[in-house]
Each structure stands twice: as C-alpha cells, then as structure tokens.
Coordinates of C-alpha atoms and ligand atoms in Angstrom, one line a residue:
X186 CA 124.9 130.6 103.1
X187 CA 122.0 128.9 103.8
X188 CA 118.8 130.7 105.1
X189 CA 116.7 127.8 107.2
X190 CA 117.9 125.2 108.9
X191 CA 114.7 123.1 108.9
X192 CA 114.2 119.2 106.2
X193 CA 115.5 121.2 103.2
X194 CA 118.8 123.5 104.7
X195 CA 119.7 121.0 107.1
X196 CA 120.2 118.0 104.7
X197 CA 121.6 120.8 102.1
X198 CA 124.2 121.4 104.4
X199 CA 124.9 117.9 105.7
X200 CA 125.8 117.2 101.9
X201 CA 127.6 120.0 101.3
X202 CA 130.0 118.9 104.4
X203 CA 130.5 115.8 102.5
X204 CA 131.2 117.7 98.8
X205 CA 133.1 120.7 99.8
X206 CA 136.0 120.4 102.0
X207 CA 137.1 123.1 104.6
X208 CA 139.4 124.7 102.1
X209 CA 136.3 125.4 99.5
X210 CA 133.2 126.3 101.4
X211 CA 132.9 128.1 104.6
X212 CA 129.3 126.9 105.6
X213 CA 127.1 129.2 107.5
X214 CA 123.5 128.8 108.4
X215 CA 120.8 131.3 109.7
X216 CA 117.9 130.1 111.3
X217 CA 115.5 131.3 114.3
X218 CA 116.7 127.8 116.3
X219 CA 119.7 125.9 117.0
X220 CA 117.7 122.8 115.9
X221 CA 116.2 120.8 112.7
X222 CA 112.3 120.4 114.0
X223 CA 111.1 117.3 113.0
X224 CA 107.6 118.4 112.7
X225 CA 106.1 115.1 111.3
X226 CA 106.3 113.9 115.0
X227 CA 104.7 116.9 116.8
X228 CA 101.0 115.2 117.5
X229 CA 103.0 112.9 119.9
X230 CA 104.8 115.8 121.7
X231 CA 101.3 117.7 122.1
X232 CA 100.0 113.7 123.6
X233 CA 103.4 113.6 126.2
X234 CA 104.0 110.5 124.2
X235 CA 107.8 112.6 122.7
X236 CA 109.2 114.8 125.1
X237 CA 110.0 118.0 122.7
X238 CA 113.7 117.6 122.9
X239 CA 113.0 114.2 120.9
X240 CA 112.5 115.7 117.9
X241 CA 114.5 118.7 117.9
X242 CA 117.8 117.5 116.4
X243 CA 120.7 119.9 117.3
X244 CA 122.5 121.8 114.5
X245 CA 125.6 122.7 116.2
X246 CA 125.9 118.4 117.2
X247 CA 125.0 117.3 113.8
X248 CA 126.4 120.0 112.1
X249 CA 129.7 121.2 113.7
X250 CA 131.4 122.1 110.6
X251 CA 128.2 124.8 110.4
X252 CA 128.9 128.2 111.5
X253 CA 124.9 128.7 113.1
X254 CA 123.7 132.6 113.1
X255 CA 120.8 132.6 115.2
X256 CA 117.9 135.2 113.8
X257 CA 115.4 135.6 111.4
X258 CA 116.5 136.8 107.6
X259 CA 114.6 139.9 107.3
X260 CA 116.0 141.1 103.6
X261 CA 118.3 140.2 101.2
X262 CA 119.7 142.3 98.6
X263 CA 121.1 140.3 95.4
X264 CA 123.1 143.1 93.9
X265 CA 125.2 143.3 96.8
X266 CA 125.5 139.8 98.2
X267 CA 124.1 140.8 101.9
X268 CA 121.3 139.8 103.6
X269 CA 119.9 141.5 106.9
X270 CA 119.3 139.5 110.4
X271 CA 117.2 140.2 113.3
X272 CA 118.7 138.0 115.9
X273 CA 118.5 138.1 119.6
X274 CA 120.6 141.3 120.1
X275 CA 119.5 143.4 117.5
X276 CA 120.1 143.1 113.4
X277 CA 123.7 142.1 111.8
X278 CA 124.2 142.0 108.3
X279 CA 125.9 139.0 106.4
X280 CA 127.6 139.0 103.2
X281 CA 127.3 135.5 100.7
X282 CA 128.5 134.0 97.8
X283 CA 126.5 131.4 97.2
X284 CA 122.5 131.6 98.7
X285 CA 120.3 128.8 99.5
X286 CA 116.8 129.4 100.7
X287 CA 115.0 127.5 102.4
X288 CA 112.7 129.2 105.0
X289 CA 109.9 126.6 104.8
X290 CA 106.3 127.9 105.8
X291 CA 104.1 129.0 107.9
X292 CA 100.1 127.9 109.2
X293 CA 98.1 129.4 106.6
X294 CA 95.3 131.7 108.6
X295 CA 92.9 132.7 106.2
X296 CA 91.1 136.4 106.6
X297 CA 88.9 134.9 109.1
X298 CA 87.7 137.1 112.5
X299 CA 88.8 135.9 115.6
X300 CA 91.4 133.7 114.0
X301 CA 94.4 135.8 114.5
X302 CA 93.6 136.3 118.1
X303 CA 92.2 132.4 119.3
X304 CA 93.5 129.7 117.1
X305 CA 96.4 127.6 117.4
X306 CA 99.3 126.1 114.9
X307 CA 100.7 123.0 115.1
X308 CA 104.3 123.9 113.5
X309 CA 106.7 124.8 116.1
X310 CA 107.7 123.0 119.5
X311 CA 106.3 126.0 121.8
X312 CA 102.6 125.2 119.8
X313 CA 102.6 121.9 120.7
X314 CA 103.5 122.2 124.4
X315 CA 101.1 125.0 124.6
X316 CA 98.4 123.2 122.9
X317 CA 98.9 120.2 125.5
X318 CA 99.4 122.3 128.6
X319 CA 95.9 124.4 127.5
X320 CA 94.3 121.2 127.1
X321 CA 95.2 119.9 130.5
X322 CA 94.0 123.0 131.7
X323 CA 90.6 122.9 130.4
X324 CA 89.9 119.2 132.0
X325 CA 91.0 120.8 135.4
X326 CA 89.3 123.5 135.3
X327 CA 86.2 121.8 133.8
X328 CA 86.7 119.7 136.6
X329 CA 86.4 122.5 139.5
X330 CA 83.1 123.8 137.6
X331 CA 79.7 124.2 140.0
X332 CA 76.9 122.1 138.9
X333 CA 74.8 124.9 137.7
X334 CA 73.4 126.3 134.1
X335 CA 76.3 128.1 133.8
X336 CA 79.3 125.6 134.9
X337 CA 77.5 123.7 132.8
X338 CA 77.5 126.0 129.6
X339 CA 81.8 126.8 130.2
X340 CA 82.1 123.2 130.8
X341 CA 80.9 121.9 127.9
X342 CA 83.4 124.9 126.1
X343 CA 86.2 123.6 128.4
X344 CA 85.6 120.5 127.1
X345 CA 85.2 120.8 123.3
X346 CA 88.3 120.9 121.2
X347 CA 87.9 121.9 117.4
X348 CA 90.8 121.2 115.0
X349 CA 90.5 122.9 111.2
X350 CA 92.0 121.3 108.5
X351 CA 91.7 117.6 107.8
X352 CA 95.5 117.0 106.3
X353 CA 98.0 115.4 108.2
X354 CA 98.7 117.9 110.7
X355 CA 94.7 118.3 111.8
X356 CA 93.6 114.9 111.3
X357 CA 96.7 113.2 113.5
X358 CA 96.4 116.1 116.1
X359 CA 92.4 115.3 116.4
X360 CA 93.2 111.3 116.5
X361 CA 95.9 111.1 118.5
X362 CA 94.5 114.0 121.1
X363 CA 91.5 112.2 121.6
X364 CA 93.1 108.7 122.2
X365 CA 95.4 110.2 124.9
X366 CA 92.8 112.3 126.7
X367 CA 89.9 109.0 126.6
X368 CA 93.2 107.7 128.6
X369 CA 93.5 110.1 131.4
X370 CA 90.2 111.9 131.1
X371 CA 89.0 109.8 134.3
X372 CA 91.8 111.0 136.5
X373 CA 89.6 113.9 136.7
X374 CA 87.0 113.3 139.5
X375 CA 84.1 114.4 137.5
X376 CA 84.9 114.2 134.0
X377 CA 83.5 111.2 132.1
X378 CA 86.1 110.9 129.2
X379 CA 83.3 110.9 126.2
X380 CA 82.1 113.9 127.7
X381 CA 85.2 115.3 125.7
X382 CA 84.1 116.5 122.5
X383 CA 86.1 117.3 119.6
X384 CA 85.6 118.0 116.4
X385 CA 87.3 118.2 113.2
X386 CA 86.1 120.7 110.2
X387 CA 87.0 121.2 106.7
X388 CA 85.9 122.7 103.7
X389 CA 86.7 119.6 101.7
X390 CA 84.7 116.4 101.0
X391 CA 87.3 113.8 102.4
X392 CA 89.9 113.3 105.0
X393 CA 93.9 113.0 104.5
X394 CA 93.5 113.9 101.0
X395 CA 97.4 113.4 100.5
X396 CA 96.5 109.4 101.2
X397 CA 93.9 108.6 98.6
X398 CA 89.7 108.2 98.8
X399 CA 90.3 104.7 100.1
X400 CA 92.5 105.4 103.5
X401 CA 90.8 108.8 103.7
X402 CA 87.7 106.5 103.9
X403 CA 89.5 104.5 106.5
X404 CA 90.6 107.4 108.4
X405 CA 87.5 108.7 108.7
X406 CA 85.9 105.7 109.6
X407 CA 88.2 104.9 113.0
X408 CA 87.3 109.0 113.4
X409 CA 83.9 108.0 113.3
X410 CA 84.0 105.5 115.6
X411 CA 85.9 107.3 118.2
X412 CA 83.2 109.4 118.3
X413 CA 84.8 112.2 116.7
X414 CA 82.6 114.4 114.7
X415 CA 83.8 115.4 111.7
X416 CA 82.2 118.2 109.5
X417 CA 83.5 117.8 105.8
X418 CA 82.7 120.7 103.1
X419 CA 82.3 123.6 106.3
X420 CA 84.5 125.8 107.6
X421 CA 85.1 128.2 110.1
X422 CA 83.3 132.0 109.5
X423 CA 84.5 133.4 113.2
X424 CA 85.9 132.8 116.4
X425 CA 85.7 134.0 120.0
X426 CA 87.4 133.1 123.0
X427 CA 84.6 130.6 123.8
X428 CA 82.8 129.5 120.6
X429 CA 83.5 128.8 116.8
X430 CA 81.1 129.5 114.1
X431 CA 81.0 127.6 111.1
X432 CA 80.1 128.5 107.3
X433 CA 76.9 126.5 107.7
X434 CA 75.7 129.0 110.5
X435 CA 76.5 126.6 113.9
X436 CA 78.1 127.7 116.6
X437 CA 80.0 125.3 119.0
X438 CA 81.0 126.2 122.1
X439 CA 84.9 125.5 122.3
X440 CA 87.6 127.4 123.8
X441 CA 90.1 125.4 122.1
X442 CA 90.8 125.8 118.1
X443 CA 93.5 124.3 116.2
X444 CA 94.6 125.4 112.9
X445 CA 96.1 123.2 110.2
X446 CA 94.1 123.9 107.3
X447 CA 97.5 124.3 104.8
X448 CA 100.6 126.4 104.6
X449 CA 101.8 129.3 103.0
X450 CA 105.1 129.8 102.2
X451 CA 107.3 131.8 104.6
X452 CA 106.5 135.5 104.4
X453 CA 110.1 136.2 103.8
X454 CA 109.3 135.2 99.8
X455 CA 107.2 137.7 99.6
X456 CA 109.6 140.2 100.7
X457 CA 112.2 139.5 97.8
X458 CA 110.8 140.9 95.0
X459 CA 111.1 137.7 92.5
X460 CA 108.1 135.8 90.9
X461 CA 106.4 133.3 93.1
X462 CA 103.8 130.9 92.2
X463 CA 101.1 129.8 94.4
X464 CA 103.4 132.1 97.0
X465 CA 106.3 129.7 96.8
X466 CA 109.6 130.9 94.7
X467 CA 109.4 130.1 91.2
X468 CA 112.9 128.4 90.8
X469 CA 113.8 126.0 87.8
X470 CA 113.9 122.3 87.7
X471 CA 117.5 122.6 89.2
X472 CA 116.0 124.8 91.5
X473 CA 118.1 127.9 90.8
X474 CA 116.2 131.0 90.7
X475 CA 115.8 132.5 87.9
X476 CA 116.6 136.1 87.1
X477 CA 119.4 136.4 90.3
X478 CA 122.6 134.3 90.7
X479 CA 124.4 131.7 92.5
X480 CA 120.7 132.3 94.4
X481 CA 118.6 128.2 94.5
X482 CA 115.7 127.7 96.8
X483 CA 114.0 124.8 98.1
X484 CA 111.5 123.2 100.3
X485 CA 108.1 124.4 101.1
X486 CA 109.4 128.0 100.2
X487 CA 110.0 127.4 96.3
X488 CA 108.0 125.7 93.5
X489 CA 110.3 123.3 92.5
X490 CA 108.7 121.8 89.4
X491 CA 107.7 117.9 90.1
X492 CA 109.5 115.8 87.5
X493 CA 107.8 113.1 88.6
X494 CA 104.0 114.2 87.6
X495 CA 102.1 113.0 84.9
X496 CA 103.9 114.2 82.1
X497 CA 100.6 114.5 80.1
X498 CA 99.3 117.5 82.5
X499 CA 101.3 120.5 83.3
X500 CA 104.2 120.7 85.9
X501 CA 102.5 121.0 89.2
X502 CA 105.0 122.2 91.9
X503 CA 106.4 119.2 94.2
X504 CA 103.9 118.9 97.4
X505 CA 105.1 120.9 100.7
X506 CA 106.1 117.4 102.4
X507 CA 109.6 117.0 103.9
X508 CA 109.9 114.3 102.0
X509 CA 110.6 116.6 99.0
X510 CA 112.1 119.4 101.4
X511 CA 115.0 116.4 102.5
X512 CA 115.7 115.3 98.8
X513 CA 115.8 118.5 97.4
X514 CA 118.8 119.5 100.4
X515 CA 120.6 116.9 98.9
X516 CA 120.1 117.5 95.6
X517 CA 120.6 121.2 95.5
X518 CA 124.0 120.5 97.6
X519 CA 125.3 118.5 94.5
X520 CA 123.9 121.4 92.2
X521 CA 126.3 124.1 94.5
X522 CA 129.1 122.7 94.7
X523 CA 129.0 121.6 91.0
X524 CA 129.0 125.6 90.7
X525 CA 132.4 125.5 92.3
X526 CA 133.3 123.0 90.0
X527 CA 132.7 119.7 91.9
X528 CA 130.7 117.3 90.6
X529 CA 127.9 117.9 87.8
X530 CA 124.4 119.2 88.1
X531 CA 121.2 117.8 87.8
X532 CA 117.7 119.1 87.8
X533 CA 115.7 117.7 90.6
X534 CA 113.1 114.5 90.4
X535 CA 112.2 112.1 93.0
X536 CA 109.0 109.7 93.1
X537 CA 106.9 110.1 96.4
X538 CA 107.4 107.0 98.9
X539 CA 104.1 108.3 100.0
X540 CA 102.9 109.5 102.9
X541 CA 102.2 107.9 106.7
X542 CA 99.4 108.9 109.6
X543 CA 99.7 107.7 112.8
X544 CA 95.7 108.0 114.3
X545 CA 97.0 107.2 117.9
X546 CA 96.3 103.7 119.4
X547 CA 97.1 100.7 117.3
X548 CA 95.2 103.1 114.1
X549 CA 96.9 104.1 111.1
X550 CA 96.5 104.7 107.7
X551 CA 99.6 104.6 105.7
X552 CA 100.4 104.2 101.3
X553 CA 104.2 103.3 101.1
X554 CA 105.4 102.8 97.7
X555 CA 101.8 103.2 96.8
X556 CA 100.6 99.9 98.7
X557 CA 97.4 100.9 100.8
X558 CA 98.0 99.8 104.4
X559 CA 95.6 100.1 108.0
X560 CA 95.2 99.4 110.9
X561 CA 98.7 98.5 113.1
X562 CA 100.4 97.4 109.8
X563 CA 100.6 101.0 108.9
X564 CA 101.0 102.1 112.4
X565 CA 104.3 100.2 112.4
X566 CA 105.0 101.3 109.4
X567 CA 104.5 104.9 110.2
X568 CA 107.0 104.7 113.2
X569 CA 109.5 102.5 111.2
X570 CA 109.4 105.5 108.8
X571 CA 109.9 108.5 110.9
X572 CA 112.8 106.4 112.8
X573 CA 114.4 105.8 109.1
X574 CA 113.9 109.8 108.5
X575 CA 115.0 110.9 111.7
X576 CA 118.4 112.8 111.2
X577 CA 120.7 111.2 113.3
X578 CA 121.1 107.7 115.6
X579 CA 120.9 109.8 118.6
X580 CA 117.4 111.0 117.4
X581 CA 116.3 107.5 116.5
X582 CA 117.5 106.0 120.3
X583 CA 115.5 108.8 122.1
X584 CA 112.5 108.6 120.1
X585 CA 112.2 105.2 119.7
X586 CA 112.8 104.7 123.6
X587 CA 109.9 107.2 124.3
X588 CA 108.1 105.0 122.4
X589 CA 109.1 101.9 123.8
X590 CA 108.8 103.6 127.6
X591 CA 105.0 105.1 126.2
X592 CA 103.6 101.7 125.7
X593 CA 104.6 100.4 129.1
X594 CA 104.3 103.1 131.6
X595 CA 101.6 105.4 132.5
X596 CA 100.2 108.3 130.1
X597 CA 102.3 111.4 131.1
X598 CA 99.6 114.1 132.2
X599 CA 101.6 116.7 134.2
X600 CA 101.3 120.6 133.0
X601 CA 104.7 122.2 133.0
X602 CA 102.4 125.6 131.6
X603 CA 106.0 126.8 130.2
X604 CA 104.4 128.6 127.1
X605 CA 102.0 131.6 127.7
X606 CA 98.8 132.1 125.6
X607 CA 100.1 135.1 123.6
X608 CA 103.2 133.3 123.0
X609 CA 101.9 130.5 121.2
X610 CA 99.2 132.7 118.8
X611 CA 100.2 131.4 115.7
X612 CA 102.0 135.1 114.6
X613 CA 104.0 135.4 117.6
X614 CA 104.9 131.5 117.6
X615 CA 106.1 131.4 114.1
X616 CA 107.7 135.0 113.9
X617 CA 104.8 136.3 111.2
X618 CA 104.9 139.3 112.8
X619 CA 108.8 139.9 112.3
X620 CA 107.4 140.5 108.4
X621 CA 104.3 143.2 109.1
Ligands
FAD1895 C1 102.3 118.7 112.3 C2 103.0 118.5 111.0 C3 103.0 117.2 110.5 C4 103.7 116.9 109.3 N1 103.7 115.6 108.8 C5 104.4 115.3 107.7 C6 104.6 114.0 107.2 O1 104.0 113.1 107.9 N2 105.2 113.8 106.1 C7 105.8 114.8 105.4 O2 106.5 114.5 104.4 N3 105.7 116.1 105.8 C8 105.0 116.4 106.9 N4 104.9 117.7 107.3 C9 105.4 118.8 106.5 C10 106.9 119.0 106.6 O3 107.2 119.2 108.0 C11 107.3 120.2 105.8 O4 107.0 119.9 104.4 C12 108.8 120.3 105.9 O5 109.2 120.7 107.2 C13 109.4 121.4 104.9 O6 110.7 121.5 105.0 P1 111.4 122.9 104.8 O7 112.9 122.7 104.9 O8 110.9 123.5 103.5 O9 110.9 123.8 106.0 P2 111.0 123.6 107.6 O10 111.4 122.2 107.8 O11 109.8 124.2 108.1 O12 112.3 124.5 107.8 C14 112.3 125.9 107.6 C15 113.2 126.5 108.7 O13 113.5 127.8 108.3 C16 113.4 128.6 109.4 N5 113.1 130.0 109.0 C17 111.9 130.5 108.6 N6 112.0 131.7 108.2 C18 113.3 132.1 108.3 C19 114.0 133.2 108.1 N7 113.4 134.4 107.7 N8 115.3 133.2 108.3 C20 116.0 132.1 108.8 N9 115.3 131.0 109.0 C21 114.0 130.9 108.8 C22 112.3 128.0 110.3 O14 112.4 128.3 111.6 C23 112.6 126.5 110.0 O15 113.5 126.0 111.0 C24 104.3 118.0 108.5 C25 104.2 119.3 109.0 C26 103.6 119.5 110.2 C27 103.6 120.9 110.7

C-alpha cells in the first residue's frame, strides 16, 4: 500500500512492478489524483508555455499493474493494519500489509494575517492555472481602468505582482512571469509592459540558496536587470485583498501574492502519532520507521538521514527536492520487497546532481554535478534535465513539443478562468483543510 502517488510513491511503485511479480504483491496506491505532478515544471504552465496536461503523467497509463484508490488518507491505525480514506463519495477504509508513505508536502504559510485568505501556492496544477488566469485578468481589467486618481491607484494594484520566497519555486515563478507578461503586456491597448511591477521578497540575504552565493549572485543579477525588485532579508507582516505589508513597515499595493517561501510536510504526519523531526517522519537510514512495522516513509514527508553529508557534522535530513523523493522510491522498493524475501536491503544514500532554474528567456542558472553554469548553457541544461526526469517517453514527446511549438509560435494569452478564487487558496487547493 502506498499512500501518495507523487516523485517518491510513483517511482516506489514503478520498482516494485519490476521486483514483485503479480503472484507476491498486490499493489495499491491512494492519492487525491490519478496523476504523478511533475511540479518542477509548473512556472511554465502558469506562463502557457506547458499546457497542464504536460506534466501530469497518468498513473493508471504508467502504472496499470496499480490498483489507484482516489482520496485523501485521513488516519491510519498500525495495530490494525487499516487506514481511513475520504474519497469522492464519502470515506472507505483499507486494510495493508506492507505501508509506504509518501504524502509529500504542502506551501508552508506561516501565522501571517491576510495570508490564509489572499496568497497563492504554486504546488498543484489548479494553482498554476489560477495564478495565470488571475494574472490575465488584472492586465484586462487594468486595461478598462478610467484615467482618474483612483483608476490610477487599482491600476497600479492590478498591476503589481508580489511573489514570497526566493527558492526555486518563487524565484522561477517571478522570472519566468515577468518574461512572458513583457511579451504580451502590449496586446493591451494601454498597458506599457514595464508598467508591470513585480516584486520578489524574502527574509534571507541571497536568492536560490539551494544553487550556491555565486549563481544566487547570477540570479539576482538578470532579476535586477529585468527590472524586478527584489527585497532580500524582509518579509511579509500582512495582507489584504489589495496591498502587502512588509516587516520593514512598506506597503505595496498588489492584488496578486504568491507564496513559495518553503514547505511543510503533509499535515497527515502530524496526525500519526510517531516522532517527526523538523515536521517530517523520523525514519532510519533505510527509511523504515521506527517504533511500527513493515511501515517506511519517504520523500518530503520523512527525514531520511542524508548519507551523503559531511560526515564531520551531524546527519542533516536529505533536502525536500524530487531528486531525493525519486531515488528514495526506488530504493525503498528494493528495501520492501527484500522484506518479502527478494533481494537484500540497503539503507539509503545518493549524492545530489544538483539542482536547475530556468529564469525564462534564454536565462538560467544551473550547478550539475557541481559545475556552475549561466546563461543558455544552463537553460539547455535545465530543459535536458527535466526531459531526462520526466516519467515516461510520452511525457518527454509532449513537453518537449510544447517547447519546441513555444519558441516558434505566438505566446498563448487566452483565459480559460476554469479555477475559481476560493478554489485555488492555498488550503482548499492542497486539501489542508481535510486535516483541521
Ligand atoms: C514549483 C515547484 C518547483 C520545484 N522545482 C524542483 C526542482 O527544480 N528540482 C527538485 O528536485 N525539486 C523541485 N521541487 C520539489 C519537488 O517537487 C518535491 O520535492 C517532490 O515533489 C517531493 O516528492 P514527494 O513524492 O515527497 O511528494 P509529491 O511529489 O508532492 O507527492 C506527494 C503526493 O501525495 C499526495 N498526497 C498528499 N497527501 C495525501 C494523503 N493524505 N493521502 C494520499 N495522498 C496524498 C499528493 O497529492 C501528491 O500527489 C519543486 C516543487 C515545486 C512546487
């Protein structure tokens, strides 16, 4: 039984296809959608670039052996083997022998006011289309605004966009946003496209972290000159429906906000009763869990101790990457069905390949195998990554014909408006609220 059918339970399961015959395992997965998301690419569905079903790689085609239980897992109880599901018609219970979790995580909100109620994740398809169907609606209606004091006071909130959280997630959403909208901005009669503000906030002193001081320097710098303005060692103290107030007292007039300032793990670890650390499932180095059986977790749900660290510090828990998430399906497939005595089992350690950011236009800042790289050497190698990680060839043919179609046909603008405001908060979107 796996809970999650996201980097970690998807590979987990592709493996265990491979290890445990028909007449071993029955395979069953639980998990919200009949897709893997692969969120690494969701910056290009909110810019048109990917259409969403690019990226959403079907569990039932890749998968068939897979029995798929749509729902949310709600409890589990280890004495008994069962665990609860809210699905679409109402709650089932399951029983398992063996348990993998691997719910992943959610945006991480903070106890900030106004948060709850105005900002926007990144981590789910419905986010992304919302965030690029709101966007397109603040340029038209920006557009239809009189030319008076106050047109021009909601224009200049129409037409500010702030993004929280200079990681991956905020920093490619703020590049590669503001590349596409400088494209289309003009089809509006009167918007001038650098009349479109945006603005990228974090409490830290550097941008993409994850990538180093030098490419964060690099990062920052095409920011810079895009005229993006971006407010290192602030953060956000409140928000309204029209204007977000930082730490440092300012307000800025936006009735756009985009939150990526880290994850939490999924509020369903919380729920089990076991240690966590940091929030994430303490499991062992072959990521069992300790204190339940035949129980392993993985992913950005559990701290699986990195191996790979610096052996003269303490253990830190792998990074939440999918990187780690894909490696440790695999690996904790080999550790399962070595507990039904095939194969031998082996506590998890990979070394990072490092990370990619694709900053929209020919920019990119990328560190593969540790070599710094910039510019459209790292853009390439950015999109030759995610088409190597992509799941299956049918994935790789349709994104890397968007692509292909992208760079020689016009920027798509159209606003199919198919997700509605309260839908895409980031509770509702990604099912917090299932757990209050
Ligand atoms: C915008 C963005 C960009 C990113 N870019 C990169 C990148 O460039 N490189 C990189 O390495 N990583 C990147 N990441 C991080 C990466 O996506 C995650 O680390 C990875 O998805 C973690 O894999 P996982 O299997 O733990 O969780 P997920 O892939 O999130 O899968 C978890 C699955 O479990 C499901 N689920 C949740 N709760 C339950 C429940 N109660 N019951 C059943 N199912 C449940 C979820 O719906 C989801 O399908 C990015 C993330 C985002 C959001």
């Amino acid at each position: 039984m796996v809970v999650g059918g996201g980097f970690g339970g998807f590979n987990a399961l592709q493996r265990l296809t491979k290890l445990l015959g028909p007449d071993r395992a029955v395979l069953t997965l639980v998990a919200p959608t009949d897709y893997l998301l692969y969120s690494p690419l969701l910056p290009e569905v909110a810019t048109g670039v990917l259409d969403p079903r690019d990226i959403a790689v079907s569990t039932r085609q890749a998968l068939p052996r897979v029995k798929l239980v749509l729902g949310h897992v709600t409890t589990v109880d280890f004495d008994a083997r069962e665990l609860t599901v809210i699905g679409p018609d109402g709650d089932s219970t399951l029983e398992w022998d063996k348990l993998i979790l691997a719910p992943g995580s959610v945006t991480k909100q903070f106890d900030i006011p106004g948060v709850d109620e105005h900002a926007y994740g990144l981590k789910t398809l419905s986010e992304a289309v919302y965030i690029r169907n709101h966007v397109l609606a603040q340029l038209d209606a920006a557009d239809a605004l009189p030319d008076t004091p106050e047109g021009r006071s909601e224009r200049a909130e129409r037409l500010t966009v702030v993004a929280v959280g200079a990681g991956y997630t905020g920093t490619e959403f703020v590049a590669q946003m503001q590349n596409w909208v400088k494209g289309i901005a003009s089809r509006w009669a009167s918007v001038d496209p650098d009349e479109v503000r945006w603005v990228l906030v974090d409490v830290a002193d550097a941008v993409l972290p994850e990538l180093g001081a030098r490419l964060g320097k690099e990062a920052l710098a095409v920011l810079a000159e895009r005229g993006v303005d971006v407010r290192l060692g602030v953060s956000v103290a409140s928000a309204t429906a029209t204007s977000v107030t930082l730490t440092d007292d300012e307000v800025i007039p936006s009735r756009t906000l985009v939150w990526g300032a880290g994850v939490a793990a999924s509020p369903l670890i919380a729920r089990l009763g076991l240690p966590t650390a940091g929030g994430r499932l303490v499991v062992g180095a072959d990521m069992t869990v300790p204190g339940v059986e035949d129980v392993w977790a993985i992913g950005d749900a559990a701290a699986v101790p990195d191996l790979a660290a610096d052996p003269s510090k303490p253990t830190p828990p792998t990074p939440p990457t999918a990187q780690h998430a894909q490696r440790q399906g695999v690996a904790v497939a080999r550790n399962v069905a070595a507990s039904l005595g095939v194969g031998q089992a082996r506590p998890y350690k990979h070394t990072d390949l490092g990370l990619v950011a694709d900053l929209g236009g020919f920019d990119g800042v990328a560190k593969p195998l540790g070599i710094p790289l910039t510019g459209p050497v790292a853009k390439f190698v950015a999109r030759g990554y995610h088409l190597y990680a992509l799941p299956t060839v049918s994935a790789r043919v349709r994104v890397a014909t968007d692509w292909l179609y992208s760079s020689v046909l016009p920027t798509r603008v159209v606003n199919l408006a198919q997700v509605r405001s309260e839908d895409a908060l980031i509770k509702k979107a990604q099912a917090i609220d299932l757990y209050e």
